[in-house]
Amino acid sequence: MAEWIREKGILIPTVPGTWKSLYTANADFLSFNGKYLMYYRGTDCNHDRVGVMTCAPDEFDGVTWHDFALNPIIDVGQAGSFDAKNILDPSAAVFHDHVFLYYSAIGDHDESNIGLAISSDGFSFSKLRNPVISGRCPEVIVYNDKVHLFWVRPYNGKGYAIFHAVSADGIRFHEDINPILTTGNEGDWDSYSVTTPRIFRDENLFYMVYAGDDLTLDDSWRFGLAVSQNLMEWKKYSGNPIFQKGSYGDWDDSNIWFGTVEHIDGRYWMWYEGCNHRRGYDDFISVVGTAKLDAPFFYVNPEDFEEK
C-alpha cells in the first residue's frame, strides 16, 4: 500500500469564544444536493454540538471548506433527555432523499446512546425524541435500500468492539448478536480495543478504516483497514496498521480517531481527528486534519486479508 501524505495545517480550527472554542473533531463527509458537506463536532466549556462546512464540487481541493453561518446545527436536548449533555460523532447518509444523521448522545448521567436527526436540506434537522440504539461512535451506510448502522460498545472484558445493525426505515434496527469486528490477538496493535469505524465503497468492496489500541479503551494512535463484500462479514488487512499518529511536536502526535475516507477525482482523501498533549496531559487540544493518497488504493488480494 502507498503511504498516506499529511496535508499541512489544520482543517477545522478552534475559535475562541464560540461553540467550538476547545475542540473540533469527528468529521464526516457527505455529497448531497449538488454540494459537499462536512459534518463535525465542536466543543466549548459546556457541551459538544454538531456543525457543518460546505464546498462546491467544482472548487474541491480537499482542504478548503466554508463554515455554515448558523452553526451549530444540532444542539443538545433539554435536561433529562438522552442527549442533554453532549452530541458528538456525527455520521450522515442520504436515505429516501433526506439526510439521516446519527450521533453519539450523552445524557445527564453520562449514559451513551445513538440518536438520529433527519433533514430535507442537510442543514435544518429534526431530532427523534428517543435514541435508536445504545452505544456510541456511529457510522452509517445505505446499501440495497437498507440502512446499515455500525457503532461500538465495550466487549469481552476489554475495550470496544464494533457492532452492526440493519433497518428498513432508518429508525427501527435489527441488531446482530455478535460484533462484526473485534480486537486482535494478544500482542497485536489492536489487541485491546477497536473503535471509530468509518466505511467507504470502492469498486465492489466496502472498506472500513478503524482505530485500534493495545493498551486502553479509547486512546488509539493507529488506523487499521478491513474489507467486506456485504457489510456483515469483515476481514482485516494483513498489512495493518495503515496510518498512525504524527511525529513528536505535530498537532496529531498523541492520538487519532475517525479516519473518514472518500475517493474524489482520482485521489483518496482522509479527514481525521488528532490531538496532542503539549500543554500537559490534562490540557490537550483535539482538531481535524487531512491526509491524501493517490489512486490506486491498493491491489485487492484475498490473501492479504484474514478473518477477524
PDB file of C-alpha atoms in Angstrom:
ATOM      1  CA  MET A   1       0.000   0.000   0.000  1.00  0.00           C
ATOM      2  CA  ALA A   2       1.215   3.510  -0.805  1.00  0.00           C
ATOM      3  CA  GLU A   3       1.847   5.951   2.022  1.00  0.00           C
ATOM      4  CA  TRP A   4      -0.703   8.498   3.144  1.00  0.00           C
ATOM      5  CA  ILE A   5       0.659  12.050   2.892  1.00  0.00           C
ATOM      6  CA  ARG A   6      -0.458  14.531   5.522  1.00  0.00           C
ATOM      7  CA  GLU A   7      -1.636  17.912   4.371  1.00  0.00           C
ATOM      8  CA  LYS A   8      -0.061  20.804   6.230  1.00  0.00           C
ATOM      9  CA  GLY A   9      -2.146  22.680   8.739  1.00  0.00           C
ATOM     10  CA  ILE A  10      -5.443  22.035  10.472  1.00  0.00           C
ATOM     11  CA  LEU A  11      -8.663  21.722   8.521  1.00  0.00           C
ATOM     12  CA  ILE A  12     -11.160  22.814  11.199  1.00  0.00           C
ATOM     13  CA  PRO A  13      -9.581  25.197  13.730  1.00  0.00           C
ATOM     14  CA  THR A  14     -10.986  26.024  17.132  1.00  0.00           C
ATOM     15  CA  VAL A  15     -12.379  29.559  17.532  1.00  0.00           C
ATOM     16  CA  PRO A  16     -12.120  31.272  20.947  1.00  0.00           C
ATOM     17  CA  GLY A  17     -15.385  32.478  22.442  1.00  0.00           C
ATOM     18  CA  THR A  18     -17.590  30.291  20.223  1.00  0.00           C
ATOM     19  CA  TRP A  19     -19.349  26.917  20.367  1.00  0.00           C
ATOM     20  CA  LYS A  20     -16.052  25.304  19.215  1.00  0.00           C
ATOM     21  CA  SER A  21     -13.615  27.121  21.464  1.00  0.00           C
ATOM     22  CA  LEU A  22     -11.957  23.966  22.863  1.00  0.00           C
ATOM     23  CA  TYR A  23     -12.053  21.172  20.244  1.00  0.00           C
ATOM     24  CA  THR A  24     -13.142  20.242  16.751  1.00  0.00           C
ATOM     25  CA  ALA A  25     -13.461  16.556  15.927  1.00  0.00           C
ATOM     26  CA  ASN A  26     -15.339  13.627  14.318  1.00  0.00           C
ATOM     27  CA  ALA A  27     -15.587  14.901  10.729  1.00  0.00           C
ATOM     28  CA  ASP A  28     -17.903  13.062   8.303  1.00  0.00           C
ATOM     29  CA  PHE A  29     -18.222  13.704   4.548  1.00  0.00           C
ATOM     30  CA  LEU A  30     -21.481  13.670   2.558  1.00  0.00           C
ATOM     31  CA  SER A  31     -22.383  14.564  -1.021  1.00  0.00           C
ATOM     32  CA  PHE A  32     -25.945  15.890  -1.148  1.00  0.00           C
ATOM     33  CA  ASN A  33     -28.000  18.173  -3.422  1.00  0.00           C
ATOM     34  CA  GLY A  34     -25.008  19.163  -5.521  1.00  0.00           C
ATOM     35  CA  LYS A  35     -22.817  20.124  -2.550  1.00  0.00           C
ATOM     36  CA  TYR A  36     -20.140  18.508  -0.472  1.00  0.00           C
ATOM     37  CA  LEU A  37     -20.949  18.674   3.235  1.00  0.00           C
ATOM     38  CA  MET A  38     -18.609  18.042   6.150  1.00  0.00           C
ATOM     39  CA  TYR A  39     -20.352  17.464   9.464  1.00  0.00           C
ATOM     40  CA  TYR A  40     -18.248  17.760  12.588  1.00  0.00           C
ATOM     41  CA  ARG A  41     -18.267  18.154  16.357  1.00  0.00           C
ATOM     42  CA  GLY A  42     -17.451  21.394  18.129  1.00  0.00           C
ATOM     43  CA  THR A  43     -16.822  21.696  21.859  1.00  0.00           C
ATOM     44  CA  ASP A  44     -16.848  24.598  24.297  1.00  0.00           C
ATOM     45  CA  CYS A  45     -16.745  24.627  28.102  1.00  0.00           C
ATOM     46  CA  ASN A  46     -20.298  23.300  28.351  1.00  0.00           C
ATOM     47  CA  HIS A  47     -21.270  20.891  25.570  1.00  0.00           C
ATOM     48  CA  ASP A  48     -20.395  19.038  22.366  1.00  0.00           C
ATOM     49  CA  ARG A  49     -22.569  20.011  19.405  1.00  0.00           C
ATOM     50  CA  VAL A  50     -22.672  19.344  15.652  1.00  0.00           C
ATOM     51  CA  GLY A  51     -21.899  21.832  12.875  1.00  0.00           C
ATOM     52  CA  VAL A  52     -21.311  21.627   9.141  1.00  0.00           C
ATOM     53  CA  MET A  53     -18.992  23.022   6.462  1.00  0.00           C
ATOM     54  CA  THR A  54     -19.688  23.195   2.723  1.00  0.00           C
ATOM     55  CA  CYS A  55     -17.781  23.047  -0.542  1.00  0.00           C
ATOM     56  CA  ALA A  56     -18.854  23.196  -4.199  1.00  0.00           C
ATOM     57  CA  PRO A  57     -17.657  20.083  -6.081  1.00  0.00           C
ATOM     58  CA  ASP A  58     -16.026  22.172  -8.815  1.00  0.00           C
ATOM     59  CA  GLU A  59     -13.999  24.008  -6.138  1.00  0.00           C
ATOM     60  CA  PHE A  60     -12.961  20.923  -4.190  1.00  0.00           C
ATOM     61  CA  ASP A  61      -9.301  20.680  -3.180  1.00  0.00           C
ATOM     62  CA  GLY A  62      -9.725  18.640  -0.009  1.00  0.00           C
ATOM     63  CA  VAL A  63      -8.773  21.404   2.410  1.00  0.00           C
ATOM     64  CA  THR A  64     -10.876  24.471   1.542  1.00  0.00           C
ATOM     65  CA  TRP A  65     -14.280  24.493   3.227  1.00  0.00           C
ATOM     66  CA  HIS A  66     -16.789  27.158   4.267  1.00  0.00           C
ATOM     67  CA  ASP A  67     -18.249  27.114   7.761  1.00  0.00           C
ATOM     68  CA  PHE A  68     -22.052  27.346   7.822  1.00  0.00           C
ATOM     69  CA  ALA A  69     -23.138  30.684   9.273  1.00  0.00           C
ATOM     70  CA  LEU A  70     -25.838  29.187  11.502  1.00  0.00           C
ATOM     71  CA  ASN A  71     -23.652  26.587  13.236  1.00  0.00           C
ATOM     72  CA  PRO A  72     -24.177  24.637  15.390  1.00  0.00           C
ATOM     73  CA  ILE A  73     -26.979  22.929  13.508  1.00  0.00           C
ATOM     74  CA  ILE A  74     -27.744  20.192  16.077  1.00  0.00           C
ATOM     75  CA  ASP A  75     -27.799  21.162  19.731  1.00  0.00           C
ATOM     76  CA  VAL A  76     -28.136  19.219  22.963  1.00  0.00           C
ATOM     77  CA  GLY A  77     -31.562  18.307  24.302  1.00  0.00           C
ATOM     78  CA  GLN A  78     -33.374  19.515  27.380  1.00  0.00           C
ATOM     79  CA  ALA A  79     -32.377  18.413  30.873  1.00  0.00           C
ATOM     80  CA  GLY A  80     -33.358  14.800  31.414  1.00  0.00           C
ATOM     81  CA  SER A  81     -33.280  13.871  27.723  1.00  0.00           C
ATOM     82  CA  PHE A  82     -30.982  11.148  26.375  1.00  0.00           C
ATOM     83  CA  ASP A  83     -28.783  13.788  24.660  1.00  0.00           C
ATOM     84  CA  ALA A  84     -28.903  16.509  27.310  1.00  0.00           C
ATOM     85  CA  LYS A  85     -25.156  16.675  27.965  1.00  0.00           C
ATOM     86  CA  ASN A  86     -23.348  16.176  24.641  1.00  0.00           C
ATOM     87  CA  ILE A  87     -23.945  15.499  20.936  1.00  0.00           C
ATOM     88  CA  LEU A  88     -20.906  14.270  19.005  1.00  0.00           C
ATOM     89  CA  ASP A  89     -19.594  11.766  16.434  1.00  0.00           C
ATOM     90  CA  PRO A  90     -21.942  12.673  13.541  1.00  0.00           C
ATOM     91  CA  SER A  91     -22.363  10.202  10.685  1.00  0.00           C
ATOM     92  CA  ALA A  92     -24.681  11.055   7.796  1.00  0.00           C
ATOM     93  CA  ALA A  93     -26.137   9.255   4.779  1.00  0.00           C
ATOM     94  CA  VAL A  94     -28.758  10.025   2.146  1.00  0.00           C
ATOM     95  CA  PHE A  95     -31.836   7.852   2.578  1.00  0.00           C
ATOM     96  CA  HIS A  96     -35.111   8.415   0.686  1.00  0.00           C
ATOM     97  CA  ASP A  97     -33.934  11.873  -0.422  1.00  0.00           C
ATOM     98  CA  HIS A  98     -33.263  13.013   3.153  1.00  0.00           C
ATOM     99  CA  VAL A  99     -30.125  13.270   5.242  1.00  0.00           C
ATOM    100  CA  PHE A 100     -30.200  10.812   8.137  1.00  0.00           C
ATOM    101  CA  LEU A 101     -27.583  11.944  10.642  1.00  0.00           C
ATOM    102  CA  TYR A 102     -26.736   9.616  13.516  1.00  0.00           C
ATOM    103  CA  TYR A 103     -24.769  10.849  16.513  1.00  0.00           C
ATOM    104  CA  SER A 104     -23.408   9.813  19.889  1.00  0.00           C
ATOM    105  CA  ALA A 105     -25.745  11.144  22.571  1.00  0.00           C
ATOM    106  CA  ILE A 106     -24.557  11.577  26.155  1.00  0.00           C
ATOM    107  CA  GLY A 107     -27.186  12.018  28.845  1.00  0.00           C
ATOM    108  CA  ASP A 108     -27.088  13.780  32.200  1.00  0.00           C
ATOM    109  CA  HIS A 109     -25.580  10.717  33.884  1.00  0.00           C
ATOM    110  CA  ASP A 110     -23.008  10.012  31.128  1.00  0.00           C
ATOM    111  CA  GLU A 111     -25.077   7.204  29.585  1.00  0.00           C
ATOM    112  CA  SER A 112     -24.249   6.607  25.899  1.00  0.00           C
ATOM    113  CA  ASN A 113     -26.845   6.141  23.158  1.00  0.00           C
ATOM    114  CA  ILE A 114     -27.100   6.824  19.452  1.00  0.00           C
ATOM    115  CA  GLY A 115     -29.574   9.441  18.322  1.00  0.00           C
ATOM    116  CA  LEU A 116     -30.961  10.350  14.913  1.00  0.00           C
ATOM    117  CA  ALA A 117     -31.747  13.694  13.282  1.00  0.00           C
ATOM    118  CA  ILE A 118     -33.349  13.986   9.823  1.00  0.00           C
ATOM    119  CA  SER A 119     -33.145  16.830   7.307  1.00  0.00           C
ATOM    120  CA  SER A 120     -34.507  17.568   3.828  1.00  0.00           C
ATOM    121  CA  ASP A 121     -31.760  20.094   3.016  1.00  0.00           C
ATOM    122  CA  GLY A 122     -28.757  18.908   5.055  1.00  0.00           C
ATOM    123  CA  PHE A 123     -28.813  21.962   7.346  1.00  0.00           C
ATOM    124  CA  SER A 124     -32.120  22.089   9.250  1.00  0.00           C
ATOM    125  CA  PHE A 125     -32.613  18.932  11.304  1.00  0.00           C
ATOM    126  CA  SER A 126     -35.399  17.435  13.385  1.00  0.00           C
ATOM    127  CA  LYS A 127     -34.315  15.040  16.126  1.00  0.00           C
ATOM    128  CA  LEU A 128     -36.090  11.880  17.209  1.00  0.00           C
ATOM    129  CA  ARG A 129     -37.203  12.068  20.816  1.00  0.00           C
ATOM    130  CA  ASN A 130     -35.709   8.680  21.672  1.00  0.00           C
ATOM    131  CA  PRO A 131     -32.395   7.021  20.797  1.00  0.00           C
ATOM    132  CA  VAL A 132     -32.299   4.346  18.100  1.00  0.00           C
ATOM    133  CA  ILE A 133     -29.729   2.090  19.792  1.00  0.00           C
ATOM    134  CA  SER A 134     -27.382   2.004  22.785  1.00  0.00           C
ATOM    135  CA  GLY A 135     -23.676   2.617  22.201  1.00  0.00           C
ATOM    136  CA  ARG A 136     -21.559   5.326  20.623  1.00  0.00           C
ATOM    137  CA  CYS A 137     -19.374   6.280  17.606  1.00  0.00           C
ATOM    138  CA  PRO A 138     -21.941   5.563  14.859  1.00  0.00           C
ATOM    139  CA  GLU A 139     -21.154   5.009  11.196  1.00  0.00           C
ATOM    140  CA  VAL A 140     -23.958   4.668   8.630  1.00  0.00           C
ATOM    141  CA  ILE A 141     -24.050   3.223   5.109  1.00  0.00           C
ATOM    142  CA  VAL A 142     -27.100   2.877   2.832  1.00  0.00           C
ATOM    143  CA  TYR A 143     -26.938  -0.252   0.678  1.00  0.00           C
ATOM    144  CA  ASN A 144     -29.723  -2.008  -1.261  1.00  0.00           C
ATOM    145  CA  ASP A 145     -32.264   0.442   0.209  1.00  0.00           C
ATOM    146  CA  LYS A 146     -31.381  -0.593   3.762  1.00  0.00           C
ATOM    147  CA  VAL A 147     -29.630   1.459   6.417  1.00  0.00           C
ATOM    148  CA  HIS A 148     -26.605  -0.297   7.908  1.00  0.00           C
ATOM    149  CA  LEU A 149     -25.508   1.151  11.230  1.00  0.00           C
ATOM    150  CA  PHE A 150     -22.151   0.442  12.860  1.00  0.00           C
ATOM    151  CA  TRP A 151     -21.204   1.505  16.378  1.00  0.00           C
ATOM    152  CA  VAL A 152     -19.057   0.497  19.363  1.00  0.00           C
ATOM    153  CA  ARG A 153     -19.619  -0.963  22.822  1.00  0.00           C
ATOM    154  CA  PRO A 154     -17.301  -2.472  25.450  1.00  0.00           C
ATOM    155  CA  TYR A 155     -16.914  -6.178  24.762  1.00  0.00           C
ATOM    156  CA  ASN A 156     -15.427  -9.305  26.294  1.00  0.00           C
ATOM    157  CA  GLY A 157     -13.982  -7.560  29.339  1.00  0.00           C
ATOM    158  CA  LYS A 158     -11.653  -5.392  27.270  1.00  0.00           C
ATOM    159  CA  GLY A 159     -12.148  -2.250  25.229  1.00  0.00           C
ATOM    160  CA  TYR A 160     -14.562  -1.570  22.390  1.00  0.00           C
ATOM    161  CA  ALA A 161     -15.700  -3.891  19.632  1.00  0.00           C
ATOM    162  CA  ILE A 162     -17.631  -2.822  16.522  1.00  0.00           C
ATOM    163  CA  PHE A 163     -21.266  -3.882  16.149  1.00  0.00           C
ATOM    164  CA  HIS A 164     -23.733  -3.843  13.237  1.00  0.00           C
ATOM    165  CA  ALA A 165     -27.484  -3.404  12.783  1.00  0.00           C
ATOM    166  CA  VAL A 166     -29.753  -3.052   9.739  1.00  0.00           C
ATOM    167  CA  SER A 167     -33.016  -1.178   9.212  1.00  0.00           C
ATOM    168  CA  ALA A 168     -35.628  -0.774   6.501  1.00  0.00           C
ATOM    169  CA  ASP A 169     -36.684   2.680   7.711  1.00  0.00           C
ATOM    170  CA  GLY A 170     -33.534   4.029   9.408  1.00  0.00           C
ATOM    171  CA  ILE A 171     -35.285   4.129  12.801  1.00  0.00           C
ATOM    172  CA  ARG A 172     -36.059   0.564  13.901  1.00  0.00           C
ATOM    173  CA  PHE A 173     -32.939  -1.598  13.769  1.00  0.00           C
ATOM    174  CA  HIS A 174     -32.301  -5.316  13.923  1.00  0.00           C
ATOM    175  CA  GLU A 175     -29.029  -5.855  15.794  1.00  0.00           C
ATOM    176  CA  ASP A 176     -26.503  -8.593  15.175  1.00  0.00           C
ATOM    177  CA  ILE A 177     -25.912 -10.526  18.383  1.00  0.00           C
ATOM    178  CA  ASN A 178     -22.125 -10.646  17.981  1.00  0.00           C
ATOM    179  CA  PRO A 179     -19.747  -7.856  16.943  1.00  0.00           C
ATOM    180  CA  ILE A 180     -18.613  -7.766  13.314  1.00  0.00           C
ATOM    181  CA  LEU A 181     -15.075  -6.602  14.163  1.00  0.00           C
ATOM    182  CA  THR A 182     -13.225  -7.475  17.359  1.00  0.00           C
ATOM    183  CA  THR A 183      -9.805  -6.940  18.855  1.00  0.00           C
ATOM    184  CA  GLY A 184      -6.703  -8.673  17.584  1.00  0.00           C
ATOM    185  CA  ASN A 185      -4.688 -11.406  19.246  1.00  0.00           C
ATOM    186  CA  GLU A 186      -2.510 -10.842  22.296  1.00  0.00           C
ATOM    187  CA  GLY A 187       0.428  -8.678  21.266  1.00  0.00           C
ATOM    188  CA  ASP A 188      -1.303  -7.204  18.203  1.00  0.00           C
ATOM    189  CA  TRP A 189      -1.512  -3.435  17.799  1.00  0.00           C
ATOM    190  CA  ASP A 190      -5.334  -3.610  18.202  1.00  0.00           C
ATOM    191  CA  SER A 191      -5.454  -6.280  20.920  1.00  0.00           C
ATOM    192  CA  TYR A 192      -7.405  -4.219  23.488  1.00  0.00           C
ATOM    193  CA  SER A 193      -9.872  -2.002  21.593  1.00  0.00           C
ATOM    194  CA  VAL A 194     -11.199  -1.323  18.079  1.00  0.00           C
ATOM    195  CA  THR A 195     -13.268   1.807  17.604  1.00  0.00           C
ATOM    196  CA  THR A 196     -14.444   4.796  15.474  1.00  0.00           C
ATOM    197  CA  PRO A 197     -15.324   2.850  12.290  1.00  0.00           C
ATOM    198  CA  ARG A 198     -15.578   4.786   9.017  1.00  0.00           C
ATOM    199  CA  ILE A 199     -16.654   2.945   5.849  1.00  0.00           C
ATOM    200  CA  PHE A 200     -16.379   3.778   2.154  1.00  0.00           C
ATOM    201  CA  ARG A 201     -17.152   1.841  -1.002  1.00  0.00           C
ATOM    202  CA  ASP A 202     -14.666   1.420  -3.843  1.00  0.00           C
ATOM    203  CA  GLU A 203     -15.394  -0.742  -6.882  1.00  0.00           C
ATOM    204  CA  ASN A 204     -17.445  -3.646  -5.468  1.00  0.00           C
ATOM    205  CA  LEU A 205     -15.941  -3.735  -1.990  1.00  0.00           C
ATOM    206  CA  PHE A 206     -16.539  -1.920   1.275  1.00  0.00           C
ATOM    207  CA  TYR A 207     -13.549  -0.716   3.252  1.00  0.00           C
ATOM    208  CA  MET A 208     -13.555   0.102   6.953  1.00  0.00           C
ATOM    209  CA  VAL A 209     -10.938   2.368   8.476  1.00  0.00           C
ATOM    210  CA  TYR A 210     -10.910   1.793  12.221  1.00  0.00           C
ATOM    211  CA  ALA A 211      -8.825   2.960  15.172  1.00  0.00           C
ATOM    212  CA  GLY A 212      -7.134   0.401  17.382  1.00  0.00           C
ATOM    213  CA  ASP A 213      -5.313   0.244  20.677  1.00  0.00           C
ATOM    214  CA  ASP A 214      -3.372  -2.409  22.576  1.00  0.00           C
ATOM    215  CA  LEU A 215      -3.486  -0.713  25.987  1.00  0.00           C
ATOM    216  CA  THR A 216      -6.585   1.395  26.660  1.00  0.00           C
ATOM    217  CA  LEU A 217     -10.243   1.843  25.755  1.00  0.00           C
ATOM    218  CA  ASP A 218     -10.064   4.990  23.634  1.00  0.00           C
ATOM    219  CA  ASP A 219      -6.536   6.400  23.288  1.00  0.00           C
ATOM    220  CA  SER A 220      -5.839   4.996  19.834  1.00  0.00           C
ATOM    221  CA  TRP A 221      -2.877   6.147  17.772  1.00  0.00           C
ATOM    222  CA  ARG A 222      -3.102   3.865  14.725  1.00  0.00           C
ATOM    223  CA  PHE A 223      -5.638   3.084  11.984  1.00  0.00           C
ATOM    224  CA  GLY A 224      -6.318  -0.327  10.519  1.00  0.00           C
ATOM    225  CA  LEU A 225      -8.237  -1.466   7.458  1.00  0.00           C
ATOM    226  CA  ALA A 226     -10.855  -4.176   6.991  1.00  0.00           C
ATOM    227  CA  VAL A 227     -12.746  -5.224   3.845  1.00  0.00           C
ATOM    228  CA  SER A 228     -16.195  -6.673   3.172  1.00  0.00           C
ATOM    229  CA  GLN A 229     -18.392  -7.634   0.247  1.00  0.00           C
ATOM    230  CA  ASN A 230     -21.692  -7.476   2.137  1.00  0.00           C
ATOM    231  CA  LEU A 231     -21.157  -5.196   5.203  1.00  0.00           C
ATOM    232  CA  MET A 232     -21.649  -8.152   7.562  1.00  0.00           C
ATOM    233  CA  GLU A 233     -18.523 -10.276   7.129  1.00  0.00           C
ATOM    234  CA  TRP A 234     -15.224  -8.412   7.505  1.00  0.00           C
ATOM    235  CA  LYS A 235     -11.574  -9.338   7.066  1.00  0.00           C
ATOM    236  CA  LYS A 236      -8.659  -7.351   8.455  1.00  0.00           C
ATOM    237  CA  TYR A 237      -5.805  -6.330   6.173  1.00  0.00           C
ATOM    238  CA  SER A 238      -2.599  -8.228   6.958  1.00  0.00           C
ATOM    239  CA  GLY A 239      -0.543  -5.069   6.405  1.00  0.00           C
ATOM    240  CA  ASN A 240      -2.226  -3.203   9.270  1.00  0.00           C
ATOM    241  CA  PRO A 241      -1.825  -0.620  10.654  1.00  0.00           C
ATOM    242  CA  ILE A 242      -2.074   1.645   7.601  1.00  0.00           C
ATOM    243  CA  PHE A 243      -1.715   5.043   9.343  1.00  0.00           C
ATOM    244  CA  GLN A 244      -0.515   6.337  12.687  1.00  0.00           C
ATOM    245  CA  LYS A 245      -0.248   9.490  14.768  1.00  0.00           C
ATOM    246  CA  GLY A 246       2.144  12.263  13.807  1.00  0.00           C
ATOM    247  CA  SER A 247       5.711  12.812  14.930  1.00  0.00           C
ATOM    248  CA  TYR A 248       6.587  14.482  18.223  1.00  0.00           C
ATOM    249  CA  GLY A 249       5.598  18.137  18.125  1.00  0.00           C
ATOM    250  CA  ASP A 250       2.960  17.700  15.401  1.00  0.00           C
ATOM    251  CA  TRP A 251      -0.678  18.652  16.025  1.00  0.00           C
ATOM    252  CA  ASP A 252      -1.631  14.944  15.988  1.00  0.00           C
ATOM    253  CA  ASP A 253       1.300  13.486  17.942  1.00  0.00           C
ATOM    254  CA  SER A 254      -0.788  11.920  20.725  1.00  0.00           C
ATOM    255  CA  ASN A 255      -3.924  10.170  19.407  1.00  0.00           C
ATOM    256  CA  ILE A 256      -6.036   9.812  16.245  1.00  0.00           C
ATOM    257  CA  TRP A 257      -9.643   8.758  15.609  1.00  0.00           C
ATOM    258  CA  PHE A 258     -12.345   8.724  12.877  1.00  0.00           C
ATOM    259  CA  GLY A 259     -10.462   8.196   9.594  1.00  0.00           C
ATOM    260  CA  THR A 260     -13.090   9.350   7.075  1.00  0.00           C
ATOM    261  CA  VAL A 261     -12.062   8.393   3.509  1.00  0.00           C
ATOM    262  CA  GLU A 262     -13.524   9.488   0.157  1.00  0.00           C
ATOM    263  CA  HIS A 263     -12.297   8.768  -3.390  1.00  0.00           C
ATOM    264  CA  ILE A 264     -12.658  12.008  -5.366  1.00  0.00           C
ATOM    265  CA  ASP A 265     -11.110  12.930  -8.737  1.00  0.00           C
ATOM    266  CA  GLY A 266      -8.616  10.067  -8.725  1.00  0.00           C
ATOM    267  CA  ARG A 267      -7.343  10.659  -5.200  1.00  0.00           C
ATOM    268  CA  TYR A 268      -8.231   9.328  -1.761  1.00  0.00           C
ATOM    269  CA  TRP A 269      -8.793  11.921   0.934  1.00  0.00           C
ATOM    270  CA  MET A 270      -8.858  11.139   4.628  1.00  0.00           C
ATOM    271  CA  TRP A 271     -10.140  13.569   7.230  1.00  0.00           C
ATOM    272  CA  TYR A 272      -9.407  12.559  10.809  1.00  0.00           C
ATOM    273  CA  GLU A 273      -9.339  13.797  14.373  1.00  0.00           C
ATOM    274  CA  GLY A 274      -5.985  14.179  16.071  1.00  0.00           C
ATOM    275  CA  CYS A 275      -4.826  15.564  19.381  1.00  0.00           C
ATOM    276  CA  ASN A 276      -1.688  16.388  21.324  1.00  0.00           C
ATOM    277  CA  HIS A 277      -0.780  16.897  24.955  1.00  0.00           C
ATOM    278  CA  ARG A 278       1.918  19.502  24.512  1.00  0.00           C
ATOM    279  CA  ARG A 279       0.356  21.648  27.243  1.00  0.00           C
ATOM    280  CA  GLY A 280       0.159  18.821  29.740  1.00  0.00           C
ATOM    281  CA  TYR A 281      -1.786  15.563  29.924  1.00  0.00           C
ATOM    282  CA  ASP A 282      -4.957  17.149  31.276  1.00  0.00           C
ATOM    283  CA  ASP A 283      -4.866  20.080  28.874  1.00  0.00           C
ATOM    284  CA  PHE A 284      -4.966  18.613  25.367  1.00  0.00           C
ATOM    285  CA  ILE A 285      -6.299  20.018  22.118  1.00  0.00           C
ATOM    286  CA  SER A 286      -8.236  17.975  19.558  1.00  0.00           C
ATOM    287  CA  VAL A 287      -8.772  19.182  15.984  1.00  0.00           C
ATOM    288  CA  VAL A 288      -9.369  17.828  12.466  1.00  0.00           C
ATOM    289  CA  GLY A 289      -6.727  17.459   9.767  1.00  0.00           C
ATOM    290  CA  THR A 290      -6.303  15.885   6.334  1.00  0.00           C
ATOM    291  CA  ALA A 291      -4.189  13.270   4.571  1.00  0.00           C
ATOM    292  CA  LYS A 292      -4.225  12.120   0.954  1.00  0.00           C
ATOM    293  CA  LEU A 293      -3.322   9.062  -1.089  1.00  0.00           C
ATOM    294  CA  ASP A 294      -3.077   8.907  -4.858  1.00  0.00           C
ATOM    295  CA  ALA A 295      -5.061   6.107  -6.531  1.00  0.00           C
ATOM    296  CA  PRO A 296      -4.947   3.191  -6.893  1.00  0.00           C
ATOM    297  CA  PHE A 297      -5.721   2.451  -3.267  1.00  0.00           C
ATOM    298  CA  PHE A 298      -4.006  -0.937  -3.383  1.00  0.00           C
ATOM    299  CA  TYR A 299      -4.326  -4.188  -5.291  1.00  0.00           C
ATOM    300  CA  VAL A 300      -7.030  -6.294  -3.645  1.00  0.00           C
ATOM    301  CA  ASN A 301      -5.587  -9.729  -2.969  1.00  0.00           C
ATOM    302  CA  PRO A 302      -7.794 -12.029  -0.838  1.00  0.00           C
ATOM    303  CA  GLU A 303      -4.659 -13.453   0.748  1.00  0.00           C
ATOM    304  CA  ASP A 304      -3.874 -10.030   2.201  1.00  0.00           C
ATOM    305  CA  PHE A 305      -6.926 -10.192   4.457  1.00  0.00           C
ATOM    306  CA  GLU A 306      -7.692 -12.501   7.331  1.00  0.00           C
ATOM    307  CA  GLU A 307     -10.898 -13.347   9.140  1.00  0.00           C
ATOM    308  CA  LYS A 308     -11.425 -11.405  12.375  1.00  0.00           C
TER     309      LYS A 308
END
